[in-house]
Amino acid sequence: EIYKRQNLVPSGGVTLQRHFQKSSLSLSYTDGAVPGNGLYLATRNRTAGAYYSYTGVRRWNFGASFDYSQYASLGRDLSKYEGYGGGVGASYELGRGLHFTSRIDTRDYEISGTGFARNSFRATIGLAYSSGDGPLALW
């Protein structure tokens, strides 16, 4: 099926960050057109997130995050795709830039009006290297 459609979509974003003595907080929001995700082709994408990181305990970093995303097709009459999730994590400095990392994340996906809804859960552990001083911040 051949069709032609022209959309004017403003695009932009903002990030607010605040660094404290032993922690940091970041809030972000973006809105604009993107090429798509393989299903929705050209889409209007909105994302928002909040991220917190705390390094007030010797050799440790603790963090938490929450985010929301939405895809809305610009070329086809498709339902909105929405997802939101969050996670917590920690890293421990083992020494000489080597860090043990761990995270637990969850994510919920939904396509409005279709009955499609999925939940996912992920737990990860690993080793990471950073040449910086102090514990490795996960967010």
PDB file of N, CA, C and O in Angstrom, residues 3 5 7 19 25 27 30 39 43-44 48 50 59 81 84 88 92 96 101 103 108 113 123 133 138:
ATOM      1  N   TYR A   3       1.385   5.176   0.502  1.00  0.00           N
ATOM      2  CA  TYR A   3       0.752   6.320   1.158  1.00  0.00           C
ATOM      3  C   TYR A   3       1.803   7.398   1.368  1.00  0.00           C
ATOM      4  O   TYR A   3       2.995   7.133   1.354  1.00  0.00           O
ATOM      5  N   ARG A   5       2.537  10.811   3.885  1.00  0.00           N
ATOM      6  CA  ARG A   5       2.119  11.537   5.073  1.00  0.00           C
ATOM      7  C   ARG A   5       3.248  12.460   5.480  1.00  0.00           C
ATOM      8  O   ARG A   5       4.410  12.085   5.437  1.00  0.00           O
ATOM      9  N   ASN A   7       4.527  14.917   8.617  1.00  0.00           N
ATOM     10  CA  ASN A   7       4.344  15.301  10.023  1.00  0.00           C
ATOM     11  C   ASN A   7       5.400  16.314  10.424  1.00  0.00           C
ATOM     12  O   ASN A   7       6.560  16.193  10.029  1.00  0.00           O
ATOM     13  N   HIS A  19      24.587  17.507  41.821  1.00  0.00           N
ATOM     14  CA  HIS A  19      25.618  16.719  42.481  1.00  0.00           C
ATOM     15  C   HIS A  19      25.767  17.224  43.909  1.00  0.00           C
ATOM     16  O   HIS A  19      25.927  18.419  44.137  1.00  0.00           O
ATOM     17  N   LEU A  25      21.775  13.250  41.647  1.00  0.00           N
ATOM     18  CA  LEU A  25      20.408  13.033  41.187  1.00  0.00           C
ATOM     19  C   LEU A  25      20.305  13.597  39.776  1.00  0.00           C
ATOM     20  O   LEU A  25      20.784  14.691  39.501  1.00  0.00           O
ATOM     21  N   LEU A  27      17.444  13.989  36.445  1.00  0.00           N
ATOM     22  CA  LEU A  27      16.106  13.862  35.875  1.00  0.00           C
ATOM     23  C   LEU A  27      16.207  14.216  34.404  1.00  0.00           C
ATOM     24  O   LEU A  27      16.856  15.209  34.045  1.00  0.00           O
ATOM     25  N   THR A  30      12.920  13.581  27.105  1.00  0.00           N
ATOM     26  CA  THR A  30      13.116  13.847  25.690  1.00  0.00           C
ATOM     27  C   THR A  30      11.815  13.592  24.950  1.00  0.00           C
ATOM     28  O   THR A  30      10.997  12.773  25.358  1.00  0.00           O
ATOM     29  N   LEU A  39       9.232  -2.139  14.377  1.00  0.00           N
ATOM     30  CA  LEU A  39       7.808  -2.438  14.294  1.00  0.00           C
ATOM     31  C   LEU A  39       7.021  -1.176  13.950  1.00  0.00           C
ATOM     32  O   LEU A  39       6.181  -1.179  13.076  1.00  0.00           O
ATOM     33  N   THR A  43       8.406   7.054  14.393  1.00  0.00           N
ATOM     34  CA  THR A  43       7.613   7.212  15.612  1.00  0.00           C
ATOM     35  C   THR A  43       7.913   8.526  16.309  1.00  0.00           C
ATOM     36  O   THR A  43       8.954   9.136  16.119  1.00  0.00           O
ATOM     37  N   ARG A  44       6.971   8.896  17.134  1.00  0.00           N
ATOM     38  CA  ARG A  44       7.213   9.962  18.100  1.00  0.00           C
ATOM     39  C   ARG A  44       7.570   9.254  19.389  1.00  0.00           C
ATOM     40  O   ARG A  44       6.815   8.418  19.882  1.00  0.00           O
ATOM     41  N   ALA A  48      11.282   9.585  29.784  1.00  0.00           N
ATOM     42  CA  ALA A  48      11.548  10.320  31.021  1.00  0.00           C
ATOM     43  C   ALA A  48      12.256   9.379  31.983  1.00  0.00           C
ATOM     44  O   ALA A  48      11.999   8.173  31.981  1.00  0.00           O
ATOM     45  N   ALA A  50      14.554   9.080  35.994  1.00  0.00           N
ATOM     46  CA  ALA A  50      15.115   9.618  37.233  1.00  0.00           C
ATOM     47  C   ALA A  50      16.182   8.636  37.709  1.00  0.00           C
ATOM     48  O   ALA A  50      15.954   7.419  37.718  1.00  0.00           O
ATOM     49  N   ARG A  59      34.012   2.587  49.760  1.00  0.00           N
ATOM     50  CA  ARG A  59      34.186   1.608  48.692  1.00  0.00           C
ATOM     51  C   ARG A  59      32.882   1.149  48.020  1.00  0.00           C
ATOM     52  O   ARG A  59      32.893   0.317  47.142  1.00  0.00           O
ATOM     53  N   TYR A  81       2.834   2.181  22.098  1.00  0.00           N
ATOM     54  CA  TYR A  81       3.663   1.238  22.836  1.00  0.00           C
ATOM     55  C   TYR A  81       4.221   1.986  24.037  1.00  0.00           C
ATOM     56  O   TYR A  81       4.800   3.061  23.881  1.00  0.00           O
ATOM     57  N   TYR A  84       7.690   0.981  31.135  1.00  0.00           N
ATOM     58  CA  TYR A  84       8.282   1.658  32.280  1.00  0.00           C
ATOM     59  C   TYR A  84       8.986   0.627  33.144  1.00  0.00           C
ATOM     60  O   TYR A  84       8.687  -0.569  33.104  1.00  0.00           O
ATOM     61  N   VAL A  88      17.539  -1.195  41.033  1.00  0.00           N
ATOM     62  CA  VAL A  88      18.460  -0.820  42.097  1.00  0.00           C
ATOM     63  C   VAL A  88      19.754  -1.595  41.865  1.00  0.00           C
ATOM     64  O   VAL A  88      19.758  -2.661  41.250  1.00  0.00           O
ATOM     65  N   TYR A  92      31.017  -2.390  44.412  1.00  0.00           N
ATOM     66  CA  TYR A  92      31.998  -2.400  45.498  1.00  0.00           C
ATOM     67  C   TYR A  92      33.385  -2.380  44.881  1.00  0.00           C
ATOM     68  O   TYR A  92      33.695  -3.193  44.003  1.00  0.00           O
ATOM     69  N   ARG A  96      42.444  -1.293  43.005  1.00  0.00           N
ATOM     70  CA  ARG A  96      43.140  -1.003  41.750  1.00  0.00           C
ATOM     71  C   ARG A  96      42.199  -0.856  40.554  1.00  0.00           C
ATOM     72  O   ARG A  96      42.454  -1.363  39.477  1.00  0.00           O
ATOM     73  N   THR A 101      29.986  -5.505  40.576  1.00  0.00           N
ATOM     74  CA  THR A 101      28.737  -4.794  40.333  1.00  0.00           C
ATOM     75  C   THR A 101      27.558  -5.754  40.399  1.00  0.00           C
ATOM     76  O   THR A 101      27.689  -6.942  40.073  1.00  0.00           O
ATOM     77  N   ARG A 103      22.996  -5.635  39.949  1.00  0.00           N
ATOM     78  CA  ARG A 103      21.782  -4.857  39.670  1.00  0.00           C
ATOM     79  C   ARG A 103      20.582  -5.783  39.636  1.00  0.00           C
ATOM     80  O   ARG A 103      20.683  -6.944  39.255  1.00  0.00           O
ATOM     81  N   ASP A 108       8.044  -3.228  32.526  1.00  0.00           N
ATOM     82  CA  ASP A 108       6.704  -3.581  32.065  1.00  0.00           C
ATOM     83  C   ASP A 108       6.480  -2.941  30.702  1.00  0.00           C
ATOM     84  O   ASP A 108       6.767  -1.766  30.509  1.00  0.00           O
ATOM     85  N   GLY A 113      -4.743  -0.946  24.156  1.00  0.00           N
ATOM     86  CA  GLY A 113      -5.921  -1.458  23.479  1.00  0.00           C
ATOM     87  C   GLY A 113      -5.768  -2.803  22.788  1.00  0.00           C
ATOM     88  O   GLY A 113      -6.679  -3.249  22.106  1.00  0.00           O
ATOM     89  N   ALA A 123      18.366  -9.849  36.869  1.00  0.00           N
ATOM     90  CA  ALA A 123      19.368  -9.687  37.913  1.00  0.00           C
ATOM     91  C   ALA A 123      20.729  -9.925  37.269  1.00  0.00           C
ATOM     92  O   ALA A 123      20.902 -10.895  36.527  1.00  0.00           O
ATOM     93  N   ASP A 133      39.035   7.321  40.724  1.00  0.00           N
ATOM     94  CA  ASP A 133      39.137   7.075  42.161  1.00  0.00           C
ATOM     95  C   ASP A 133      37.762   6.824  42.744  1.00  0.00           C
ATOM     96  O   ASP A 133      36.770   7.406  42.308  1.00  0.00           O
ATOM     97  N   LEU A 138      26.873   3.407  39.155  1.00  0.00           N
ATOM     98  CA  LEU A 138      26.135   2.637  38.156  1.00  0.00           C
ATOM     99  C   LEU A 138      25.251   3.513  37.302  1.00  0.00           C
ATOM    100  O   LEU A 138      24.863   3.128  36.211  1.00  0.00           O
TER     101      LEU A 138
END
